[in-house]
XYZ file of C-alpha atoms in Angstrom:
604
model
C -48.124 1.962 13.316
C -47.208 -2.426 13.238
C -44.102 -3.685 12.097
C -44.797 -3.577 8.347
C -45.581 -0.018 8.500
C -42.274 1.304 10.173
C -40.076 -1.145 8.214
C -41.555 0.376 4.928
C -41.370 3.680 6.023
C -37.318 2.970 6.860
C -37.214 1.360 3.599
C -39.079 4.451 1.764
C -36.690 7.335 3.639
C -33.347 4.872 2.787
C -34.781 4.904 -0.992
C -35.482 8.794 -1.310
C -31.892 9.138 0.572
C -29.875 6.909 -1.353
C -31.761 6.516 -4.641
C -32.822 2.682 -6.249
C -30.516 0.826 -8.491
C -32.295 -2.070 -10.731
C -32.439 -5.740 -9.808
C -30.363 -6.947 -12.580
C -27.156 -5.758 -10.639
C -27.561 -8.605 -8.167
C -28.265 -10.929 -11.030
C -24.513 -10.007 -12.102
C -23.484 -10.700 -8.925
C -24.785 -14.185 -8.858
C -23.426 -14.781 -12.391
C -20.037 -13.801 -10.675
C -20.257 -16.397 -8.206
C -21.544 -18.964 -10.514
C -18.306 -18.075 -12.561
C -16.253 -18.847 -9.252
C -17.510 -22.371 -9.471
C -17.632 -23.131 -12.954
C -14.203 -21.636 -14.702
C -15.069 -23.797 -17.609
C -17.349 -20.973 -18.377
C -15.231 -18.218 -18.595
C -14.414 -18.275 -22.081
C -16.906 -15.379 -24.092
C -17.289 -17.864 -27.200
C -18.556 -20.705 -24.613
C -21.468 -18.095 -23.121
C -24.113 -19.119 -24.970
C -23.214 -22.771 -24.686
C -22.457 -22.106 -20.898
C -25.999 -20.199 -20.567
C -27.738 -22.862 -21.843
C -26.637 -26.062 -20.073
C -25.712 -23.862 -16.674
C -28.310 -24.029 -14.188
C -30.142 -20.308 -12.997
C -28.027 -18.438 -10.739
C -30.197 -18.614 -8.227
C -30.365 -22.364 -8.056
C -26.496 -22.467 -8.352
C -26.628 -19.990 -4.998
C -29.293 -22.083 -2.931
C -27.745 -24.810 -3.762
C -23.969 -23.897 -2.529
C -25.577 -21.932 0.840
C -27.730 -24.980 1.804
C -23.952 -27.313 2.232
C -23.232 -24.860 4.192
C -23.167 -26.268 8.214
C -25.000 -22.758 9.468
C -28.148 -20.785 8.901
C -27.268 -18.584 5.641
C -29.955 -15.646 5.206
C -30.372 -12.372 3.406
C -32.672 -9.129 4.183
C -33.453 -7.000 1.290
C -33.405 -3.072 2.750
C -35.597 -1.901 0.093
C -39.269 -1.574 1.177
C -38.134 -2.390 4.902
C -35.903 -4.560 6.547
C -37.691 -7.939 5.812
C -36.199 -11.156 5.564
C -35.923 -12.149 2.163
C -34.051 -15.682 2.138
C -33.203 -18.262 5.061
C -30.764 -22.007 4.597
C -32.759 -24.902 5.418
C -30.462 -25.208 8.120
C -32.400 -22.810 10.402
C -35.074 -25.937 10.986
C -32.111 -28.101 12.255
C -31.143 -25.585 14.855
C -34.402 -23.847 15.628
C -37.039 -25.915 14.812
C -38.750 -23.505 12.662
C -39.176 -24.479 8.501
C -38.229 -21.980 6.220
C -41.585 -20.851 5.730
C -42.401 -19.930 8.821
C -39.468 -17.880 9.877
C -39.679 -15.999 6.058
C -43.837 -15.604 6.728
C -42.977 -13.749 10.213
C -40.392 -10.625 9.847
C -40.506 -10.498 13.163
C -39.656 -14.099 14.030
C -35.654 -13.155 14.146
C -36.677 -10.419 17.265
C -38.876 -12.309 18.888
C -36.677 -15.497 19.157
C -33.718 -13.584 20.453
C -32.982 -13.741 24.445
C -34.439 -11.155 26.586
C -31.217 -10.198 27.868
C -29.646 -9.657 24.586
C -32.307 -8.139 22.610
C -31.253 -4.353 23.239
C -27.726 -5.469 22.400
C -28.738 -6.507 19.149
C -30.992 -3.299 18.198
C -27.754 -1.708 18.677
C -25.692 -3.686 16.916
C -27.880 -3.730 14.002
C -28.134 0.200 14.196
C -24.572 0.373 14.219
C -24.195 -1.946 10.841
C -26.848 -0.095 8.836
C -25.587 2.800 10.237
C -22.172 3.176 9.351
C -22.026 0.149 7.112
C -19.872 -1.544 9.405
C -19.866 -5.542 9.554
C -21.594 -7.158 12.597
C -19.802 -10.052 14.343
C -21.262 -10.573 17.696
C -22.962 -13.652 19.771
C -26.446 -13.876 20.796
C -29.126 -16.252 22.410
C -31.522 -17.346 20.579
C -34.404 -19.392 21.746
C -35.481 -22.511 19.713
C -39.081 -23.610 19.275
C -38.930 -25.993 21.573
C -37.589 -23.376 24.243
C -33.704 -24.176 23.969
C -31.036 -21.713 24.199
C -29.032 -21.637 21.444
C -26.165 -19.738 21.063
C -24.641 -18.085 17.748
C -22.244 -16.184 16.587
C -23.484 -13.775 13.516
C -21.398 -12.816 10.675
C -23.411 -9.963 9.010
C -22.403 -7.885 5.997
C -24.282 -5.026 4.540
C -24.160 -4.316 1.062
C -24.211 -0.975 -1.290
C -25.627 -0.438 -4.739
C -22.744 0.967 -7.363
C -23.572 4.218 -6.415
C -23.164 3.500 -2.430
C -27.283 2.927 -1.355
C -27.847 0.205 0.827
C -29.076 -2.618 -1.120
C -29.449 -5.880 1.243
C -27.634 -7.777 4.314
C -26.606 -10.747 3.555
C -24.846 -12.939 6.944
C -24.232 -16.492 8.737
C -25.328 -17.962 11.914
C -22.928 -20.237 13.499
C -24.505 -22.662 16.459
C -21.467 -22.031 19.153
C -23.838 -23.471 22.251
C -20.568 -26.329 22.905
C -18.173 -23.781 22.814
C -20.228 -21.467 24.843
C -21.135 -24.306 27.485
C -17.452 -25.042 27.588
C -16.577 -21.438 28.180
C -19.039 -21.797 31.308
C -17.307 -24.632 32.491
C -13.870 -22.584 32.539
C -15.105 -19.773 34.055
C -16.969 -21.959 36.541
C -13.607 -23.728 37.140
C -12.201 -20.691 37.572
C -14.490 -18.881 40.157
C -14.153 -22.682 42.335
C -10.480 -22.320 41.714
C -10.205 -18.339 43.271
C -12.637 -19.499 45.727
C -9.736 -22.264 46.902
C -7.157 -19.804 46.760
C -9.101 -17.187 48.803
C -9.924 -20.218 51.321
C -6.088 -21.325 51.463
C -4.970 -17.739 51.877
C -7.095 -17.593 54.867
C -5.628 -20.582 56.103
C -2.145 -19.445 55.621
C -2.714 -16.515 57.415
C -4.236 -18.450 60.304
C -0.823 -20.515 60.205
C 1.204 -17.342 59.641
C -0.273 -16.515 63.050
C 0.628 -19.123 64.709
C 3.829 -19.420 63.503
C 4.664 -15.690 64.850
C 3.304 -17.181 68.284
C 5.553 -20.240 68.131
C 8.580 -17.928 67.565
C 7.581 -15.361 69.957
C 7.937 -18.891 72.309
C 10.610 -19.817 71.297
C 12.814 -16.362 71.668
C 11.409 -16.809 74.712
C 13.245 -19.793 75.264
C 16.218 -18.992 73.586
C 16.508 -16.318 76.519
C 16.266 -19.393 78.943
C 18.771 -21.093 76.808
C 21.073 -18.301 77.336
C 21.069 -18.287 80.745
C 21.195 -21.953 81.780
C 24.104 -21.393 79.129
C 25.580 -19.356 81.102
C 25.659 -21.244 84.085
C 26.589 -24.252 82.176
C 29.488 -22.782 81.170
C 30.535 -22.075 84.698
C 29.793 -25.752 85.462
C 31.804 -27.095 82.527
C 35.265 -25.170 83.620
C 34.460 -26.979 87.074
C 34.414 -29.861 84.823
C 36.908 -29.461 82.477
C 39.984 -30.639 84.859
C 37.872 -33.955 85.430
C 37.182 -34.704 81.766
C 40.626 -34.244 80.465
C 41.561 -37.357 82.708
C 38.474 -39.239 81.744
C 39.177 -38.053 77.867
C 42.604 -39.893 77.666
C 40.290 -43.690 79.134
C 37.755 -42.697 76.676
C 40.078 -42.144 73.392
C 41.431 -45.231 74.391
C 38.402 -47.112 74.606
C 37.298 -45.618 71.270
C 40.167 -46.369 69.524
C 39.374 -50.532 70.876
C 35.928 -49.920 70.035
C 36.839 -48.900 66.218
C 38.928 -51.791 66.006
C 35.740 -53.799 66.790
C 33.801 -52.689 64.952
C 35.818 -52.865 61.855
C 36.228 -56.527 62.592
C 32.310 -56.587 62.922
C 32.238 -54.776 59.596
C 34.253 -56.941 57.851
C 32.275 -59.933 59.085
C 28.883 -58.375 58.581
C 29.786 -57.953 55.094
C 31.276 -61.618 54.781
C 28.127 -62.901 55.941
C 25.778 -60.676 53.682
C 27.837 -61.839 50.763
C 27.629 -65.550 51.506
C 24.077 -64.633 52.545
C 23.182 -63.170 49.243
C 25.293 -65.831 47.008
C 23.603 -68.774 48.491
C 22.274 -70.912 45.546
C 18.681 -70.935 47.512
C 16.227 -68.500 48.315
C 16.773 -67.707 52.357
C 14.158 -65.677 54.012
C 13.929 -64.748 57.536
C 10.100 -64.267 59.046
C 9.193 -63.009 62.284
C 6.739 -64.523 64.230
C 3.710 -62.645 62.637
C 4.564 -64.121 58.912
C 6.692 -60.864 57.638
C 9.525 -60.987 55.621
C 12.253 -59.048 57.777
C 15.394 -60.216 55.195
C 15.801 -62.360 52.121
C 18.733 -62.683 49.645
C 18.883 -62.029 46.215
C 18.342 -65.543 45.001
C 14.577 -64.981 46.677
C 14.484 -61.760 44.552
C 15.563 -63.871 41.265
C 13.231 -67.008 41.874
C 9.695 -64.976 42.952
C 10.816 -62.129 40.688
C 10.007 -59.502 43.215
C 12.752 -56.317 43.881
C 14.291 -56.553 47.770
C 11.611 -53.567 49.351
C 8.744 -55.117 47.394
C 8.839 -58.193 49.103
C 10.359 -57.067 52.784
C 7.031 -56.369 55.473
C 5.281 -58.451 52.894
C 3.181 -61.839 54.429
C 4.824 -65.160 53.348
C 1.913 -66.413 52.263
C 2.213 -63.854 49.114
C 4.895 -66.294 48.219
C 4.197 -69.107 49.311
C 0.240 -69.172 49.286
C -0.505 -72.790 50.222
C 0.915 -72.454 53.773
C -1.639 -70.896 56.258
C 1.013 -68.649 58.458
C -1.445 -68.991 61.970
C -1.369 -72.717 62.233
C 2.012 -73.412 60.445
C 4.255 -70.425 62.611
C 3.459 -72.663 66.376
C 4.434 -75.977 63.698
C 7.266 -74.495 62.385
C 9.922 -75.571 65.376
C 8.886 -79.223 64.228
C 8.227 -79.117 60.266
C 11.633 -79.320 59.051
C 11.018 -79.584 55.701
C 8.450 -80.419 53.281
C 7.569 -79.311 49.560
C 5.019 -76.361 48.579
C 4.274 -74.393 45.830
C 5.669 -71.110 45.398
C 4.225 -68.051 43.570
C 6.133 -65.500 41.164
C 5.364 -61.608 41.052
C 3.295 -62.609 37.681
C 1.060 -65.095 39.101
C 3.069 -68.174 38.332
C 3.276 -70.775 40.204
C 6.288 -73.635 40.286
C 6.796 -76.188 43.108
C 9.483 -75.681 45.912
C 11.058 -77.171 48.738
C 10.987 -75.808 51.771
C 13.413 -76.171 54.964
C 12.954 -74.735 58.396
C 15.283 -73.357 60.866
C 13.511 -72.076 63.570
C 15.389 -69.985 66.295
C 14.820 -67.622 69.538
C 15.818 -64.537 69.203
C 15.497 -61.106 72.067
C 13.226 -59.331 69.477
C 11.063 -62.864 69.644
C 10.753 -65.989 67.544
C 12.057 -66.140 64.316
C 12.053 -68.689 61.282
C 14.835 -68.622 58.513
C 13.040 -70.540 55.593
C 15.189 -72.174 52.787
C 13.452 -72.507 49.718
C 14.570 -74.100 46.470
C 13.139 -74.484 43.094
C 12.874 -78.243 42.414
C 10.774 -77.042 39.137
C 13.527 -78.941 37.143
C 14.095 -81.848 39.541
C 10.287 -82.102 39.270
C 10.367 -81.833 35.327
C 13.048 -84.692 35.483
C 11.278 -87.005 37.365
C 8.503 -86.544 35.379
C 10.505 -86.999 32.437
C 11.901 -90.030 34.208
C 8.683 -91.587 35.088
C 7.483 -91.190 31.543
C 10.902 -92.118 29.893
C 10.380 -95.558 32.191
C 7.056 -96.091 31.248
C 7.983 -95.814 27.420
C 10.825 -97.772 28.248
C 8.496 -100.500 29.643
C 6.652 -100.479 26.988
C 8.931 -100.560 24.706
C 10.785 -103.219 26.006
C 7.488 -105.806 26.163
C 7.067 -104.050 22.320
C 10.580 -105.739 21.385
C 9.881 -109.285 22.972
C 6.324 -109.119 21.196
C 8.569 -108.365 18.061
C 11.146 -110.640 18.692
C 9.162 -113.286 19.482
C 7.316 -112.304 16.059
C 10.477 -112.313 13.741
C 12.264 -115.139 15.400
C 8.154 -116.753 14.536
C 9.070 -115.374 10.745
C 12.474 -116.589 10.229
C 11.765 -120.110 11.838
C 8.633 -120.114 9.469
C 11.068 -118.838 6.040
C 13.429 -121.313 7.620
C 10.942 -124.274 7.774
C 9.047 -123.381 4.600
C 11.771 -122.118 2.232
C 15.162 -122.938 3.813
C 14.314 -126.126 4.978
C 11.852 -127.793 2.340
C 14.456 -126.520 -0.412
C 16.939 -128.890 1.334
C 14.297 -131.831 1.975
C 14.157 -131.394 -1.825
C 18.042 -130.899 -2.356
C 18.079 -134.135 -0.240
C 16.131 -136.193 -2.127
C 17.304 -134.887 -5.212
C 20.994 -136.268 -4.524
C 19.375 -139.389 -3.230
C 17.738 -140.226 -6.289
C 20.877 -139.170 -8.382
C 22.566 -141.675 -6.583
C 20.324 -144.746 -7.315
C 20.009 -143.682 -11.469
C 22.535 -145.494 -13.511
C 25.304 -143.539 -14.252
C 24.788 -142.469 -17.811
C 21.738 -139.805 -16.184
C 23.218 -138.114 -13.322
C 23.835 -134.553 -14.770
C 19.989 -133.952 -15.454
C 19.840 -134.585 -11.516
C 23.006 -132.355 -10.477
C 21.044 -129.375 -12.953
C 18.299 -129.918 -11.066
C 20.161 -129.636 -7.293
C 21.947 -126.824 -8.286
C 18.986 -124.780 -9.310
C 17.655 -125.869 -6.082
C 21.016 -124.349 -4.337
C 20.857 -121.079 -5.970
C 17.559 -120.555 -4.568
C 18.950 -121.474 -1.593
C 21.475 -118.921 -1.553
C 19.108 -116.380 -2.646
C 16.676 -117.160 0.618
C 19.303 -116.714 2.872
C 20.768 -113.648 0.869
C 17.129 -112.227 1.521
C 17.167 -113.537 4.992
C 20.246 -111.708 5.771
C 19.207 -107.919 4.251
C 16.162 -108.244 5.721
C 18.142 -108.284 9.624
C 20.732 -105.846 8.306
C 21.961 -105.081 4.769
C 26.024 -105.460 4.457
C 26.018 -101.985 2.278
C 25.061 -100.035 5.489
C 28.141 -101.076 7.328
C 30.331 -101.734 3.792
C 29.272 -98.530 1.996
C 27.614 -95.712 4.601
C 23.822 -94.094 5.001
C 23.473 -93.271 1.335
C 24.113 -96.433 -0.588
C 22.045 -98.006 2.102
C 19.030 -95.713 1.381
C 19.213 -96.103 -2.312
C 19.271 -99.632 -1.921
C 16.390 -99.575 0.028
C 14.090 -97.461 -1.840
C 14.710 -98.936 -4.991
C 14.437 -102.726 -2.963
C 11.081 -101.166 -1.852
C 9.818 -100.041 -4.666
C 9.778 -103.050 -6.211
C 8.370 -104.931 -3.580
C 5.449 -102.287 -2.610
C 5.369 -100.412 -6.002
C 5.316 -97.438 -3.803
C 7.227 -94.414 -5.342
C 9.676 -92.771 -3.720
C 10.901 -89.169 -4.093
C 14.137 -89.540 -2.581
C 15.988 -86.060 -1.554
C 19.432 -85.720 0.167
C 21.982 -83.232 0.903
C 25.600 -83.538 2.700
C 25.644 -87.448 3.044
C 28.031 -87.731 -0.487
C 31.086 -89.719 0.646
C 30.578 -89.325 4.257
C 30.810 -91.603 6.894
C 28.806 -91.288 9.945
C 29.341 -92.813 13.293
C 27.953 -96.270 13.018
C 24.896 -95.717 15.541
C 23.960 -93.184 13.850
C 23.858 -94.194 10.733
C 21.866 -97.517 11.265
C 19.057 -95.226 13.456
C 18.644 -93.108 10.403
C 18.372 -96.192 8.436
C 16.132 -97.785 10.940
C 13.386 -94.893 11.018
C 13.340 -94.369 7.094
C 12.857 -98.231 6.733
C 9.984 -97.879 9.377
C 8.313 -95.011 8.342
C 7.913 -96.331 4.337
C 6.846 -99.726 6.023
C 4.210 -97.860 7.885
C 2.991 -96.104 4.602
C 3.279 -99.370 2.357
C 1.411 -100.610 5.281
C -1.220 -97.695 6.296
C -1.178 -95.072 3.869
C -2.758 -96.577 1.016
C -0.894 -94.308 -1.300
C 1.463 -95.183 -4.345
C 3.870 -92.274 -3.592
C 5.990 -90.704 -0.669
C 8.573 -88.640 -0.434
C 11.510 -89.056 1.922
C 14.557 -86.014 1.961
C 17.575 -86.102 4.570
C 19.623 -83.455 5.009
C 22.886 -83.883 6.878
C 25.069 -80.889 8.458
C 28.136 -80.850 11.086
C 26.031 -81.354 14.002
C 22.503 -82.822 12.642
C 21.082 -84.886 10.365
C 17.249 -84.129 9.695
C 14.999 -86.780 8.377
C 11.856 -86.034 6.655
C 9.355 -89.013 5.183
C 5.591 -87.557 4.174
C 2.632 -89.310 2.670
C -0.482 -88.040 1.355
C -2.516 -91.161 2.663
C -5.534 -91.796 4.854
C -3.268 -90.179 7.894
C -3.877 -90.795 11.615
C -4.420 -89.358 14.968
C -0.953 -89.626 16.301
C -1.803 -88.541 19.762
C -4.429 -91.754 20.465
C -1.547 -93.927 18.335
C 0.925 -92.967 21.161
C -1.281 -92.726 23.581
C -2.464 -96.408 23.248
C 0.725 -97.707 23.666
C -0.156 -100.583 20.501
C 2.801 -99.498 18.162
C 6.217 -100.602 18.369
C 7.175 -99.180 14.898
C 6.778 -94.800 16.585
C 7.842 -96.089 19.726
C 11.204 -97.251 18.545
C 11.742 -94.578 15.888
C 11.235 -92.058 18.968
C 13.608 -93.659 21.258
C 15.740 -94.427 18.216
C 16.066 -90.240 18.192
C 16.296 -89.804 22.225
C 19.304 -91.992 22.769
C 20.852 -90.100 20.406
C 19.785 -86.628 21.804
C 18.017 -85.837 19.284
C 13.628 -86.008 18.825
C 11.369 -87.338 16.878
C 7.466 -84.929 15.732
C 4.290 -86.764 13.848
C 2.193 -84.524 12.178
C -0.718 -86.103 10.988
C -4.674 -85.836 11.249
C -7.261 -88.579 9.493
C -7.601 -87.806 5.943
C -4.580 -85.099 5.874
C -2.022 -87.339 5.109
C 1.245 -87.878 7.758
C 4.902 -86.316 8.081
C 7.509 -87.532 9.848
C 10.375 -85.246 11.307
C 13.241 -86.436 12.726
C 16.175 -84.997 14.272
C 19.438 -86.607 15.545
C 22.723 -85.548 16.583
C 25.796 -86.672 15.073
C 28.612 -84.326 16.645
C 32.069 -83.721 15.188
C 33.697 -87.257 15.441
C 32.857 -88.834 11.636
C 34.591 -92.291 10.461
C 36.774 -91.500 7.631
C 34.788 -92.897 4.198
């Protein structure tokens, strides 16, 4: 008899046994869970509505079963156990298509592990049985030989009138957490292994021990004895060492006193050792650290036990400890670099003091950070260079406007008062009936005269800076360079209003707004600018921006051609304040300045 034959003849004796209820029972159970998922259809006077645009039960079951992450399947027991649906999923995890595992009822027993096939024959047994629910694990071998391990959820279900019907269940791939669960218990066995290993081992060292203290009872007895005798030798001595107790206090009570006095000094020493402005380290004659202070902890940013037993040459890597320790008697001192805990490096100066010592040669190294001394004589060396330049920069523009004013002098001054000369001279030789048409004439030829030299004189220095303070003096000039340059100016201000700065400091800030708009009247090629100043207790910040053709302002500075930056920035140093161009070509420029004014105003 095959397969088919006994599964039909099960299915025939479970029929006659139980009796067959109709097929439309599990349609109403589909229609219940179609129901689950679409509430909207609960209401009787929707059903036919529902029925109609509601897809078939059946597709509404494949279709929530096949989401499903696990292989879904049902076994009708009617006509033998057979399997009568299977998720797609079973292809993903076996290998096998629907088709071929539903063609083959057999397929399910044949792919199951050797070793748990009589497991599951009993399990199965036990479920159709007694109706219980299965929940177990098994292997199951995929087609392309694979062990795959799942856990089975399987449920049989009864007819109304308690005959099986079907099995319905859910295979769950748990091969990770099965794998896992061999790693623990492999972990496990390695781990009792260890322990059975170590206990071995103590017990070898528990012997051993009880040998060691069978020894040294053994001794003790010895101890005892030569104790003994000791004892009679110390009453022999006792007489002796009373006499030699009384020298001996006294000499301890002289050798306190020393050493409290070394104390004392000791700890003067460490204190002026550790609040030495330098770094002080003292090297054997390897190249360890034996001591430093705590100003070598603060410059290389190392802690006190980090750096003791350490090479030199961690801090100070440019000096090569094998040739420089038989130098070191006759260095003295000389400049290195030095290297911080992160890498860093900043330049030092170094000074040797050598010495001889019973433990051997040692070196006590003073080292100082001349980072700032080196930042202010580079800062010196540039501030003399800009200087320099600055200074040949003036005497080109002296030279230049003692050129201009001899040339307004010449041409204006002085050929108004060849004319003014000849003027009178002629007056004097017409009769004397005509003379006031000549005096009209001279005295238009004064005014202008005045007005040259008025022009002359603003030009050096206007009289409203010194008569009337910063603000008048800036309103004057914008509005006098507007209408020369017919260049607009925004003008902006805040906390100048009758207030009267020191006088240096008002004629720089008028000095690098006048240069600035002559730089954009000159450069810019724009017919607006904007210039705000804003003045507090301490500061006074200058701003003047263009939208113009712009500039690269480090190749301005760097070519050394412009007087007009050059004095603005110095203009801002010697007051201790600084002077930022922000510009690129075709972005327009801005022009920050920053000066210091302190607390000492003239009264307005």
């Amino acid at each position: 008899m095959n397969r088919m034959e006994v599964d039909q003849s099960w299915g025939q004796k479970a029929e006659d046994a139980l009796g067959l209820a109709s097929a439309s029972e599990a349609e109403k159970l589909l229609v219940m869970l179609a129901a689950t998922f679409f509430p909207f259809c609960s209401d009787s006077a929707n059903d036919i509505q529902c029925a109609a645009e509601m897809p078939d039960t059946t597709t509404l079951y494949r279709t929530l079963v096949e989401q499903i992450p696990a292989i879904l399947f049902t076994a009708s027991l009617e006509g033998g156990i057979s399997e009568a649906y299977v998720s797609p999923q079973i292809e993903q995890l076996l290998g096998f298509t629907q088709e071929e595992w539903l063609n083959d009822p057999v397929r399910w027993y044949q792919q199951i592990h050797s070793d748990d096939k009589a497991r599951w024959s009993m399990d199965a047994a036990q479920m159709l049985l007694t109706g219980e629910p299965l929940r177990a694990d098994y292997r199951v071998i995929a087609r392309d030989g694979r062990v795959v391990w799942f856990h089975c959820e399987v449920k049989m279900v009864r007819r109304t009138d308690g005959r099986p019907w079907f099995i319905h269940g859910a295979a769950f791939d748990i091969t990770e957490l099965k794998r896992a669960e061999e790693a623990l218990r492999r972990a496990a066995d390695e781990l009792e292994a260890r322990v059975e290993e170590r206990t071995a081992e103590l017990a070898r060292v528990n012997a051993q021990l009880r040998s060691e203290i069978a020894e040294r009872k053994r001794i003790e007895e010895e101890l005892r004895r030569a104790r003994d005798e000791l004892e009679i030798h110390v009453e022999q001595r006792t007489v002796e060492l009373v006499k030699a107790n009384e020298a001996l206090l006294r000499e301890i009570g002289e050798r306190r006193r020393t050493e409290d006095a070394l104390r004392k000094s000791e700890g003067t020493l460490r204190a002026l050792f550790d609040c030495a402005p330098d770094a002080i380290i003292v090297i054997d004659q390897r190249g360890y650290i034996l001591q430093l202070n705590a100003q070598a902890e603060k410059i290389f940013q190392y802690g006190r036990d980090e750096m003791q037993n350490q090479s030199i040459e961690v801090l100070l890597p440019e000096v090569d400890w094998t040739s420089w320790c038989d130098r070191a008697f006759h260095l003295g001192e000389f400049e290195s670099c030095g290297q911080r805990k992160d890498g860093g490096l900043f330049p030092v100066d170094v000074r040797l003091s050598p010495t001889e010592t019973k433990e051997g040669r040692l070196v006590i190294a003073v080292i100082r950070d001349i980072t700032t001394r080196k930042q202010s004589e580079r800062e010196l060396r540039e501030y003399a260079s800009r200087l320099k330049t600055l200074s040949r920069r003036l005497m080109e523009v002296q030279e230049v406007e003692r050129r201009r004013i001899a040339r307004e002098l010449h041409d204006e001054i002085g050929q108004t008062l060849t004319g003014l000369k000849l003027t009178l001279e002629m007056g004097a030789r017409l009769p004397r009936e005509k003379p006031q048409e000549v005096f009209g004439q001279a005295l238009e030829m004064v005014n202008g005269l005045m007005a040259t030299t008025r022009k002359i004189s603003l030009d050096l220095r206007p009289g409203v800076l010194d008569d009337l303070g910063l603000l008048p003096a800036l309103i004057w000039q914008i509005e006098h360079y507007t209408a020369q340059t017919r260049v607009r100016v925004e003008f902006k201000h805040h906390g100048l209003e009758g207030r009267r700065l020191p006088p240096e400091v008002e004629t720089a800030a008028y000095r690098i707004v006048q240069e600035a708009l002559t730089n954009i009247a000159r450069h810019a090629q724009v017919d607006e600018a904007v210039v705000q100043v804003l003045a507090d207790d301490q500061t006074i910040l200058i701003n003047v921006e263009d939208r113009g053709v712009g500039f690269d302002p480090e190749v301005v500075f760097a070519t050394n051609e412009t007087s007009g930056l050059a004095g603005m920035r110095e203009r801002a140093v010697l007051l201790g304040g600084k002077l930022t161009v922000e510009s690129r070509p075709g972005g327009g420029a801005r022009l920050t300045a920053i000066l210091k004014t302190g607390r000492n105003e003239v009264a307005s």
